[in-house]
Coordinates of N, CA and C in Angstrom, one line a residue:
M1 N -8.9 144.3 121.8 CA -8.4 143.9 120.5 C -9.0 142.6 120.1
K2 N -9.5 142.6 118.8 CA -10.1 141.4 118.3 C -9.1 140.3 118.1
D3 N -9.4 139.0 118.5 CA -8.5 137.9 118.4 C -8.5 137.4 116.9
P4 N -7.4 137.6 116.2 CA -7.4 137.2 114.8 C -7.5 135.7 114.6
W5 N -7.2 134.9 115.6 CA -7.3 133.4 115.5 C -8.6 132.8 115.9
A6 N -9.5 133.7 116.4 CA -10.8 133.1 116.9 C -11.6 132.3 115.9
K7 N -11.7 132.8 114.7 CA -12.5 132.2 113.6 C -11.9 130.8 113.3
L8 N -10.6 130.8 113.1 CA -9.9 129.5 112.7 C -10.0 128.5 113.9
R9 N -9.8 129.0 115.1 CA -9.8 128.2 116.3 C -11.2 127.5 116.5
A10 N -12.3 128.2 116.1 CA -13.6 127.7 116.3 C -13.9 126.6 115.2
A11 N -13.1 126.5 114.2 CA -13.3 125.6 113.1 C -12.6 124.3 113.2
T12 N -11.7 124.2 114.2 CA -10.8 123.0 114.3 C -10.5 122.7 115.8
P13 N -10.4 121.5 116.2 CA -9.9 121.2 117.5 C -8.4 121.2 117.6
A14 N -7.7 121.5 116.5 CA -6.2 121.6 116.6 C -5.8 122.8 117.4
R15 N -4.6 122.7 118.0 CA -4.1 123.7 118.9 C -3.4 124.7 118.0
I16 N -4.1 125.8 117.7 CA -3.5 126.9 116.9 C -3.7 128.2 117.5
G17 N -2.8 129.1 117.2 CA -3.0 130.5 117.8 C -3.0 130.5 119.3
L18 N -2.1 129.7 119.9 CA -2.1 129.6 121.4 C -1.4 130.8 122.0
G19 N -0.6 131.6 121.2 CA 0.2 132.7 121.8 C 1.5 132.2 122.4
R20 N 2.2 133.0 123.1 CA 3.4 132.6 123.8 C 3.7 133.5 125.0
N21 N 4.5 132.9 125.8 CA 5.0 133.6 127.0 C 6.5 133.5 127.0
G22 N 7.1 134.6 126.5 CA 8.6 134.5 126.3 C 8.9 133.5 125.2
A23 N 9.7 132.5 125.6 CA 10.0 131.4 124.6 C 9.1 130.2 124.7
G24 N 8.1 130.3 125.6 CA 7.2 129.1 125.7 C 5.8 129.5 125.6
L25 N 4.9 128.5 125.9 CA 3.5 128.7 125.8 C 2.9 129.5 127.0
P26 N 1.8 130.1 126.9 CA 1.1 130.7 128.1 C 0.8 129.6 129.1
T27 N 0.7 129.9 130.3 CA 0.4 128.9 131.3 C -0.8 128.1 131.1
G28 N -1.9 128.8 130.7 CA -3.2 128.1 130.4 C -3.0 127.0 129.3
A29 N -2.4 127.4 128.2 CA -2.3 126.5 127.1 C -1.3 125.3 127.5
N30 N -0.3 125.6 128.3 CA 0.6 124.6 128.7 C -0.1 123.6 129.6
L31 N -0.9 124.1 130.5 CA -1.7 123.2 131.4 C -2.7 122.3 130.7
E32 N -3.3 122.9 129.7 CA -4.3 122.2 128.9 C -3.6 121.1 128.1
F33 N -2.4 121.3 127.6 CA -1.6 120.3 126.9 C -1.3 119.2 127.8
Q34 N -0.8 119.5 129.0 CA -0.4 118.5 129.9 C -1.6 117.6 130.3
F35 N -2.7 118.2 130.5 CA -3.9 117.5 130.9 C -4.3 116.5 129.7
A36 N -4.3 117.0 128.5 CA -4.6 116.1 127.4 C -3.6 115.0 127.2
H37 N -2.4 115.2 127.5 CA -1.4 114.2 127.5 C -1.6 113.2 128.5
A38 N -2.0 113.6 129.7 CA -2.3 112.7 130.8 C -3.5 111.8 130.5
R39 N -4.5 112.4 129.9 CA -5.7 111.6 129.5 C -5.4 110.6 128.5
A40 N -4.5 110.9 127.5 CA -4.1 109.9 126.5 C -3.3 108.8 127.1
R41 N -2.4 109.1 128.1 CA -1.7 108.1 128.8 C -2.6 107.2 129.6
D42 N -3.6 107.8 130.3 CA -4.5 107.0 131.1 C -5.3 106.1 130.2
A43 N -5.7 106.6 129.0 CA -6.5 105.8 128.1 C -5.8 104.5 127.7
V44 N -4.5 104.6 127.5 CA -3.6 103.5 127.1 C -3.5 102.5 128.2
H45 N -3.2 103.0 129.4 CA -2.8 102.1 130.5 C -3.9 101.6 131.4
S46 N -5.1 102.3 131.4 CA -6.2 101.9 132.3 C -6.8 100.6 131.8
G47 N -7.3 99.8 132.8 CA -7.9 98.6 132.4 C -9.4 98.8 132.1
L48 N -10.0 97.8 131.4 CA -11.4 97.9 131.0 C -12.2 97.2 132.1
D49 N -13.3 97.9 132.4 CA -14.3 97.4 133.4 C -15.2 96.4 132.6
V50 N -14.9 95.2 132.6 CA -15.6 94.2 131.7 C -17.0 94.0 132.3
D51 N -17.1 94.0 133.7 CA -18.4 93.7 134.3 C -19.4 94.8 133.9
A52 N -19.0 96.1 134.0 CA -19.8 97.2 133.6 C -20.2 97.1 132.1
L53 N -19.3 96.8 131.3 CA -19.5 96.7 129.8 C -20.5 95.6 129.6
A54 N -20.4 94.5 130.2 CA -21.3 93.3 130.0 C -22.7 93.7 130.4
A55 N -22.8 94.5 131.5 CA -24.2 94.9 131.9 C -24.8 95.8 130.9
E56 N -24.0 96.7 130.2 CA -24.5 97.6 129.2 C -24.9 96.9 127.9
L57 N -24.3 95.7 127.7 CA -24.5 94.9 126.5 C -25.8 94.1 126.6
S58 N -26.4 93.9 127.8 CA -27.6 93.1 128.0 C -28.7 93.6 127.0
P59 N -29.4 92.7 126.4 CA -29.6 91.3 126.7 C -28.7 90.3 125.9
F60 N -27.6 90.8 125.3 CA -26.7 90.0 124.5 C -26.0 89.0 125.5
E61 N -25.7 87.8 125.1 CA -24.8 87.0 125.8 C -23.4 87.5 125.6
V62 N -22.6 87.6 126.7 CA -21.3 88.1 126.6 C -20.3 87.0 127.0
I63 N -19.3 86.8 126.2 CA -18.2 85.8 126.5 C -16.9 86.6 126.7
R64 N -16.2 86.3 127.7 CA -15.0 87.1 128.0 C -13.8 86.2 127.7
V65 N -12.8 86.8 126.9 CA -11.6 86.0 126.6 C -10.4 87.0 126.8
T66 N -9.2 86.4 126.8 CA -8.0 87.2 126.9 C -7.1 86.9 125.8
S67 N -6.2 87.8 125.4 CA -5.2 87.5 124.4 C -4.0 86.8 125.1
A68 N -3.0 86.5 124.3 CA -1.8 85.8 124.8 C -0.9 86.7 125.5
A69 N -1.2 88.0 125.6 CA -0.4 89.0 126.4 C -0.8 88.8 127.8
P70 N 0.0 88.5 128.7 CA -0.3 88.2 130.1 C -0.7 89.5 130.9
D71 N -0.2 90.6 130.5 CA -0.4 91.9 131.2 C -0.3 93.1 130.2
R72 N -0.6 94.3 130.7 CA -0.7 95.5 129.9 C 0.7 95.8 129.3
A73 N 1.7 95.7 130.2 CA 3.1 96.0 129.7 C 3.5 95.1 128.6
S74 N 3.2 93.8 128.7 CA 3.5 92.8 127.6 C 2.7 93.2 126.4
Y75 N 1.5 93.5 126.5 CA 0.6 93.9 125.4 C 1.2 95.1 124.6
L76 N 1.7 96.1 125.3 CA 2.3 97.2 124.6 C 3.6 96.9 124.0
R77 N 4.4 96.1 124.6 CA 5.7 95.7 124.0 C 5.7 94.7 122.9
R78 N 4.6 93.8 123.0 CA 4.5 92.7 122.1 C 3.2 92.7 121.3
P79 N 3.1 93.5 120.3 CA 1.8 93.5 119.5 C 1.4 92.2 119.0
D80 N 2.3 91.3 118.7 CA 2.0 90.0 118.2 C 1.1 89.2 119.2
L81 N 1.4 89.3 120.5 CA 0.7 88.6 121.5 C -0.8 89.1 121.6
G82 N -1.0 90.3 121.3 CA -2.4 90.9 121.4 C -3.2 90.4 120.2
R83 N -2.6 89.8 119.2 CA -3.4 89.4 118.0 C -3.9 88.0 118.1
K84 N -3.6 87.3 119.1 CA -4.0 85.9 119.2 C -4.5 85.6 120.6
L85 N -5.4 84.6 120.7 CA -6.0 84.2 122.0 C -5.0 83.5 122.9
A86 N -5.1 83.6 124.2 CA -4.3 82.8 125.1 C -4.7 81.4 124.9
P87 N -3.7 80.5 125.2 CA -4.0 79.0 125.1 C -5.3 78.6 125.9
G88 N -6.1 77.8 125.2 CA -7.3 77.3 125.8 C -8.5 78.2 125.7
E89 N -8.3 79.5 125.3 CA -9.5 80.4 125.3 C -10.4 80.1 124.2
A90 N -9.9 79.6 123.0 CA -10.8 79.3 121.9 C -11.8 78.1 122.3
D91 N -11.5 77.4 123.3 CA -12.4 76.2 123.7 C -13.7 76.7 124.1
T92 N -13.8 77.9 124.7 CA -15.1 78.5 125.1 C -16.0 78.9 124.0
L93 N -15.4 79.0 122.8 CA -16.1 79.5 121.6 C -16.5 78.4 120.6
N94 N -15.8 77.3 120.6 CA -16.0 76.3 119.6 C -17.3 75.6 119.6
A95 N -18.0 75.5 120.7 CA -19.2 74.8 120.8 C -20.5 75.6 120.4
R96 N -20.2 76.8 119.9 CA -21.3 77.7 119.6 C -22.0 77.4 118.3
T97 N -23.2 77.8 118.1 CA -23.9 77.6 116.9 C -23.4 78.7 115.9
P98 N -23.0 78.3 114.6 CA -22.5 79.2 113.7 C -23.5 80.4 113.4
C99 N -23.0 81.6 113.1 CA -23.8 82.7 112.9 C -23.4 83.5 111.7
D100 N -24.3 84.5 111.3 CA -23.9 85.4 110.2 C -22.9 86.4 110.7
V101 N -23.1 87.0 111.8 CA -22.3 88.1 112.3 C -22.0 87.9 113.8
A102 N -20.7 88.2 114.1 CA -20.3 88.2 115.5 C -19.6 89.5 115.8
F103 N -20.1 90.1 116.9 CA -19.4 91.3 117.4 C -18.3 91.0 118.4
V104 N -17.2 91.5 118.2 CA -16.1 91.3 119.1 C -15.6 92.7 119.6
I105 N -15.4 92.9 120.9 CA -15.0 94.1 121.4 C -13.6 93.9 122.0
A106 N -12.6 94.7 121.5 CA -11.3 94.6 122.0 C -10.9 95.9 122.7
D107 N -10.2 95.8 123.8 CA -9.9 97.1 124.5 C -8.9 97.9 123.7
G108 N -8.0 97.3 123.0 CA -7.1 98.0 122.1 C -6.2 99.0 122.9
L109 N -6.0 100.2 122.3 CA -5.1 101.2 122.9 C -5.9 102.3 123.7
S110 N -7.2 102.1 123.8 CA -8.0 103.0 124.6 C -9.2 102.3 125.2
S111 N -9.0 101.9 126.4 CA -10.1 101.2 127.1 C -11.2 102.3 127.4
A112 N -10.8 103.6 127.5 CA -11.8 104.6 127.7 C -12.8 104.7 126.5
A113 N -12.3 104.5 125.3 CA -13.2 104.5 124.1 C -14.2 103.3 124.2
V114 N -13.7 102.2 124.5 CA -14.5 101.0 124.6 C -15.6 101.1 125.7
Q115 N -15.1 101.6 126.8 CA -16.1 101.8 128.0 C -17.1 102.8 127.6
S116 N -16.8 103.9 126.9 CA -17.8 104.9 126.6 C -18.7 104.6 125.4
H117 N -18.2 103.9 124.4 CA -19.0 103.8 123.2 C -19.3 102.4 122.7
A118 N -18.6 101.4 123.0 CA -18.8 100.1 122.4 C -20.2 99.5 122.5
A119 N -20.8 99.5 123.7 CA -22.1 99.0 123.9 C -23.1 99.7 123.1
A120 N -23.1 101.0 123.0 CA -24.0 101.8 122.3 C -23.9 101.5 120.8
V121 N -22.7 101.3 120.3 CA -22.6 101.0 118.9 C -23.1 99.6 118.6
V122 N -22.8 98.6 119.4 CA -23.4 97.3 119.2 C -24.9 97.3 119.2
H123 N -25.5 98.0 120.1 CA -27.0 98.0 120.1 C -27.5 98.7 118.9
A124 N -26.9 99.8 118.5 CA -27.4 100.6 117.3 C -27.2 99.8 116.0
A125 N -26.1 99.1 115.9 CA -25.8 98.4 114.7 C -26.6 97.1 114.6
S126 N -26.8 96.4 115.7 CA -27.6 95.2 115.7 C -29.0 95.5 115.3
A127 N -29.5 96.6 115.7 CA -30.9 97.0 115.4 C -31.1 97.1 113.9
K128 N -30.0 97.4 113.1 CA -30.1 97.5 111.7 C -29.7 96.3 110.9
L129 N -29.5 95.2 111.6 CA -29.1 93.9 111.0 C -30.3 92.9 111.1
E130 N -31.5 93.3 111.0 CA -32.6 92.4 111.1 C -32.5 91.4 109.9
G131 N -32.9 90.2 110.3 CA -32.8 89.1 109.3 C -31.5 88.3 109.3
L132 N -30.5 88.8 110.0 CA -29.2 88.1 110.1 C -29.1 87.5 111.5
T133 N -28.4 86.3 111.6 CA -28.2 85.7 112.9 C -27.0 86.3 113.6
L134 N -27.1 86.7 114.8 CA -26.0 87.3 115.5 C -25.5 86.4 116.6
G135 N -24.2 86.2 116.7 CA -23.6 85.4 117.7 C -23.5 86.2 119.1
P136 N -22.9 85.5 120.1 CA -22.7 86.2 121.3 C -21.7 87.3 121.1
V137 N -21.7 88.3 122.0 CA -20.7 89.4 121.9 C -19.5 88.9 122.7
V138 N -18.3 88.9 122.1 CA -17.1 88.5 122.7 C -16.3 89.7 123.1
V139 N -15.9 89.8 124.4 CA -15.1 90.9 124.9 C -13.7 90.4 125.2
A140 N -12.7 90.9 124.4 CA -11.4 90.4 124.5 C -10.5 91.5 125.1
T141 N -9.7 91.2 126.2 CA -8.8 92.1 126.8 C -7.4 91.9 126.4
Q142 N -6.6 93.0 126.5 CA -5.2 93.0 126.0 C -5.2 92.6 124.5
A143 N -6.2 93.1 123.7 CA -6.4 92.6 122.4 C -6.2 93.6 121.3
R144 N -5.8 93.1 120.2 CA -5.6 94.0 119.0 C -6.6 93.5 117.9
V145 N -6.6 94.2 116.8 CA -7.6 93.9 115.7 C -7.6 92.5 115.3
A146 N -6.5 91.9 115.0 CA -6.4 90.6 114.3 C -7.0 89.5 115.2
I147 N -7.1 89.7 116.5 CA -7.7 88.7 117.4 C -9.1 88.3 117.0
G148 N -9.8 89.2 116.3 CA -11.1 88.9 115.8 C -11.2 87.8 114.8
D149 N -10.0 87.6 114.0 CA -10.0 86.5 113.1 C -10.1 85.1 113.7
E150 N -9.3 85.0 114.8 CA -9.4 83.7 115.5 C -10.7 83.5 116.2
I151 N -11.2 84.5 116.8 CA -12.5 84.5 117.5 C -13.6 84.1 116.5
G152 N -13.6 84.8 115.4 CA -14.7 84.6 114.4 C -14.6 83.2 113.8
A153 N -13.4 82.7 113.6 CA -13.3 81.3 113.1 C -13.8 80.3 114.1
A154 N -13.5 80.5 115.4 CA -13.9 79.6 116.4 C -15.4 79.6 116.6
L155 N -16.0 80.8 116.4 CA -17.5 80.9 116.5 C -18.2 80.4 115.3
G156 N -17.5 80.2 114.2 CA -18.2 79.9 112.9 C -19.0 81.0 112.3
A157 N -18.5 82.2 112.5 CA -19.2 83.4 112.0 C -18.8 83.7 110.6
R158 N -19.8 84.1 109.8 CA -19.4 84.4 108.4 C -18.7 85.8 108.3
L159 N -19.0 86.7 109.3 CA -18.4 88.0 109.3 C -18.2 88.4 110.7
V160 N -17.1 89.1 111.0 CA -16.8 89.7 112.3 C -16.8 91.2 112.2
V161 N -17.5 91.8 113.2 CA -17.4 93.3 113.4 C -16.6 93.5 114.7
L162 N -15.4 93.9 114.6 CA -14.6 94.1 115.8 C -14.5 95.6 116.1
L163 N -14.9 96.0 117.3 CA -14.8 97.3 117.8 C -13.6 97.4 118.7
V164 N -12.8 98.5 118.6 CA -11.5 98.5 119.3 C -11.2 100.0 119.7
G165 N -10.6 100.1 120.8 CA -10.2 101.5 121.2 C -9.0 101.9 120.4
E166 N -9.1 103.0 119.7 CA -8.1 103.5 118.8 C -7.0 104.2 119.6
R167 N -5.8 104.3 119.0 CA -4.7 105.0 119.7 C -5.1 106.5 120.0
P168 N -5.0 106.8 121.3 CA -5.5 108.2 121.7 C -4.6 109.3 121.2
G169 N -5.3 110.4 120.9 CA -4.5 111.6 120.5 C -4.6 112.6 121.6
L170 N -4.1 113.8 121.3 CA -4.1 114.9 122.3 C -5.3 115.7 122.2
T171 N -6.2 115.4 121.3 CA -7.5 116.1 121.2 C -8.6 115.1 121.7
V172 N -8.6 113.9 121.2 CA -9.6 112.9 121.6 C -8.9 111.6 122.1
A173 N -9.2 111.3 123.3 CA -8.5 110.1 123.9 C -9.5 108.9 123.9
D174 N -10.7 109.1 123.5 CA -11.7 108.0 123.6 C -12.3 107.7 122.2
S175 N -11.5 107.5 121.2 CA -12.1 107.3 119.8 C -12.1 105.8 119.6
L176 N -13.3 105.3 119.1 CA -13.5 103.9 118.8 C -13.4 103.7 117.3
G177 N -12.9 102.5 117.0 CA -12.8 102.1 115.6 C -13.6 100.8 115.4
A178 N -14.0 100.6 114.1 CA -14.7 99.3 113.8 C -14.1 98.7 112.6
Y179 N -13.8 97.4 112.7 CA -13.2 96.6 111.6 C -14.1 95.5 111.2
L180 N -14.4 95.4 109.9 CA -15.3 94.3 109.5 C -14.4 93.3 108.6
T181 N -14.6 92.0 108.9 CA -13.8 91.0 108.2 C -14.7 89.9 107.8
Y182 N -14.8 89.6 106.5 CA -15.6 88.5 106.0 C -14.7 87.2 106.0
G183 N -15.3 86.1 106.3 CA -14.6 84.8 106.4 C -13.4 84.9 107.3
P184 N -13.6 85.3 108.6 CA -12.5 85.4 109.5 C -11.7 84.1 109.7
R185 N -10.4 84.2 109.7 CA -9.6 83.1 110.0 C -8.2 83.6 110.3
P186 N -7.4 82.9 111.1 CA -6.1 83.4 111.4 C -5.2 83.5 110.2
G187 N -4.4 84.6 110.1 CA -3.5 84.8 109.0 C -3.9 85.8 108.0
L188 N -5.1 86.3 108.1 CA -5.6 87.3 107.2 C -4.8 88.6 107.2
K189 N -4.6 89.3 106.1 CA -3.9 90.6 106.1 C -4.9 91.7 106.4
D190 N -4.4 92.8 106.8 CA -5.3 94.0 107.1 C -6.0 94.5 105.8
S191 N -5.5 94.2 104.6 CA -6.2 94.6 103.4 C -7.5 93.8 103.2
A192 N -7.7 92.8 104.0 CA -9.0 92.0 103.9 C -10.1 92.6 104.8
R193 N -9.8 93.7 105.4 CA -10.8 94.3 106.3 C -11.3 95.7 105.8
N194 N -12.5 96.1 106.3 CA -13.0 97.5 106.1 C -12.9 98.1 107.5
C195 N -12.5 99.4 107.5 CA -12.3 100.1 108.7 C -13.2 101.4 108.8
L196 N -13.8 101.6 109.9 CA -14.5 102.9 110.2 C -13.7 103.5 111.4
S197 N -13.4 104.7 111.4 CA -12.6 105.4 112.4 C -13.3 106.5 113.1
N198 N -12.8 106.9 114.2 CA -13.3 108.2 114.8 C -14.7 108.2 115.2
I199 N -15.1 107.1 115.9 CA -16.5 107.1 116.5 C -16.4 107.6 117.9
H200 N -16.9 108.8 118.1 CA -16.8 109.5 119.5 C -17.7 110.7 119.5
G201 N -17.9 111.3 120.6 CA -18.8 112.4 120.8 C -18.2 113.8 120.7
K202 N -17.0 113.9 120.2 CA -16.4 115.2 120.2 C -16.1 115.6 118.7
G203 N -17.2 115.5 117.9 CA -17.1 115.9 116.5 C -16.8 114.7 115.6
G204 N -16.8 113.5 116.2 CA -16.5 112.3 115.4 C -17.8 111.7 114.8
M205 N -17.7 110.5 114.4 CA -18.9 109.8 113.8 C -19.8 109.4 114.9
S206 N -21.1 109.7 114.7 CA -22.1 109.4 115.8 C -22.4 107.9 115.8
Y207 N -23.1 107.4 116.8 CA -23.5 106.0 116.9 C -24.3 105.6 115.7
D208 N -25.3 106.4 115.4 CA -26.2 106.1 114.3 C -25.5 106.1 113.0
Q209 N -24.6 107.0 112.8 CA -23.8 107.0 111.5 C -23.0 105.7 111.4
A210 N -22.3 105.4 112.5 CA -21.5 104.2 112.5 C -22.3 103.0 112.3
A211 N -23.5 102.9 112.9 CA -24.4 101.7 112.8 C -24.8 101.6 111.4
T212 N -25.2 102.7 110.7 CA -25.7 102.7 109.3 C -24.6 102.2 108.4
K213 N -23.3 102.6 108.6 CA -22.2 102.2 107.8 C -21.9 100.7 108.0
I214 N -21.9 100.3 109.3 CA -21.6 98.9 109.6 C -22.7 98.0 109.0
A215 N -23.9 98.4 109.1 CA -25.0 97.6 108.5 C -24.9 97.5 107.0
W216 N -24.6 98.6 106.4 CA -24.4 98.5 104.9 C -23.3 97.6 104.5
L217 N -22.1 97.8 105.1 CA -20.9 97.0 104.8 C -21.2 95.6 105.1
T218 N -21.9 95.3 106.2 CA -22.1 93.9 106.6 C -23.0 93.2 105.5
R219 N -24.1 93.8 105.1 CA -25.0 93.2 104.1 C -24.3 93.1 102.8
E220 N -23.5 94.1 102.4 CA -22.8 94.0 101.1 C -21.7 92.9 101.1
A221 N -21.0 92.8 102.3 CA -20.0 91.8 102.4 C -20.5 90.4 102.3
L222 N -21.6 90.2 103.0 CA -22.3 88.8 102.9 C -22.8 88.5 101.6
K223 N -23.3 89.6 100.9 CA -23.8 89.4 99.5 C -22.7 89.1 98.5
R224 N -21.6 89.8 98.6 CA -20.5 89.7 97.7 C -19.4 88.7 98.1
G225 N -19.4 88.3 99.3 CA -18.4 87.3 99.8 C -17.1 87.9 100.0
L226 N -17.0 89.2 100.4 CA -15.6 89.8 100.6 C -15.7 91.0 101.5
T227 N -14.6 91.4 102.1 CA -14.4 92.7 102.7 C -13.0 93.2 102.3
G228 N -12.7 94.4 102.6 CA -11.3 94.9 102.3 C -11.3 95.8 101.1
T229 N -10.2 95.7 100.4 CA -10.0 96.6 99.3 C -11.0 96.5 98.1
G230 N -11.6 95.3 98.1 CA -12.6 95.1 97.0 C -14.0 95.6 97.4
L231 N -14.2 96.1 98.6 CA -15.5 96.6 99.0 C -15.4 98.1 99.5
K232 N -16.0 99.0 98.8 CA -16.0 100.4 99.1 C -17.3 100.8 99.8
E233 N -17.2 101.5 100.9 CA -18.3 101.9 101.7 C -19.0 103.0 101.0
E234 N -20.3 102.8 100.6 CA -21.1 103.7 99.9 C -22.5 103.9 100.5
S235 N -22.6 103.8 101.8 CA -23.9 103.8 102.4 C -24.6 105.2 102.3
G236 N -23.8 106.2 102.0 CA -24.3 107.6 101.9 C -24.6 108.0 100.5
V237 N -24.3 107.1 99.5 CA -24.6 107.4 98.1 C -26.0 107.3 97.8
L238 N -26.6 108.2 97.0 CA -28.0 108.2 96.7 C -28.3 107.0 95.8
D239 N -29.5 106.4 96.0 CA -30.0 105.4 95.1 C -30.2 106.0 93.7
Q240 N -29.4 105.5 92.8 CA -29.4 106.1 91.5 C -30.7 106.1 90.8
E241 N -31.6 105.1 91.1 CA -32.9 105.1 90.5 C -33.8 106.2 90.9
N242 N -33.5 106.7 92.2 CA -34.4 107.7 92.7 C -33.7 109.1 92.7
A243 N -32.4 109.1 92.3 CA -31.7 110.4 92.2 C -32.2 111.2 91.0
P244 N -32.3 112.5 91.1 CA -32.8 113.3 90.0 C -31.7 113.3 88.8
H245 N -32.3 113.2 87.6 CA -31.4 113.2 86.4 C -30.9 114.7 86.2
I246 N -29.8 114.8 85.4 CA -29.3 116.1 85.1 C -30.4 116.9 84.3
G247 N -30.6 118.1 84.8 CA -31.6 118.9 84.1 C -32.9 118.9 84.8
E248 N -33.2 118.0 85.7 CA -34.4 117.9 86.5 C -34.3 118.9 87.7
A249 N -35.4 119.4 88.1 CA -35.5 120.3 89.3 C -35.3 119.5 90.5

């Protein structure tokens, strides 16, 4: 008998048409769900291998910092602690030469995403930022998005590109996000940032796509002096001067 759900199932990673076994799911579907849930939990609780990440980021200089959250449990219970540096950590950044762009990598809610994708995105994006001065790459652990504001201000960066592990789902546990903030400083609202989501290898945004968007947003942000709600990402829009006019072949 032909599976009526096969066509729809092939078009989406969502769990549809799983069937049933009595009042519950078939054994296979139930086991797959439990495995996905375990992967999501592991992504949240596992630590980041900073040494391995630093090696992959070569030849960039890598600076390691920690947030004010003393451990993973505190980080998960106290989001506010993950948004700021631990006391004294900014001292390692203050003596640096100001730069146009600083990349910050935060473990966020999925160290698996950072471990798998962050270095590749940094390399791909930096290759498209020719002509701009790049600061050292800062790797922050037990860290959330807003920690990039304090780091960027300490580095004297005009703009921060923060890569962070996104909250894992039951389909993708290693999705990376990118947040761009012009004029980083403590106290900024999230509306002052531009966000790119779903950078991963399971149907998400590719490294090259993410790098192209990051580079476009970076150059436009530096040109216009803003990020956030006032800057719309249009890297895929055709150059209107070269686009065909209505009626042209």
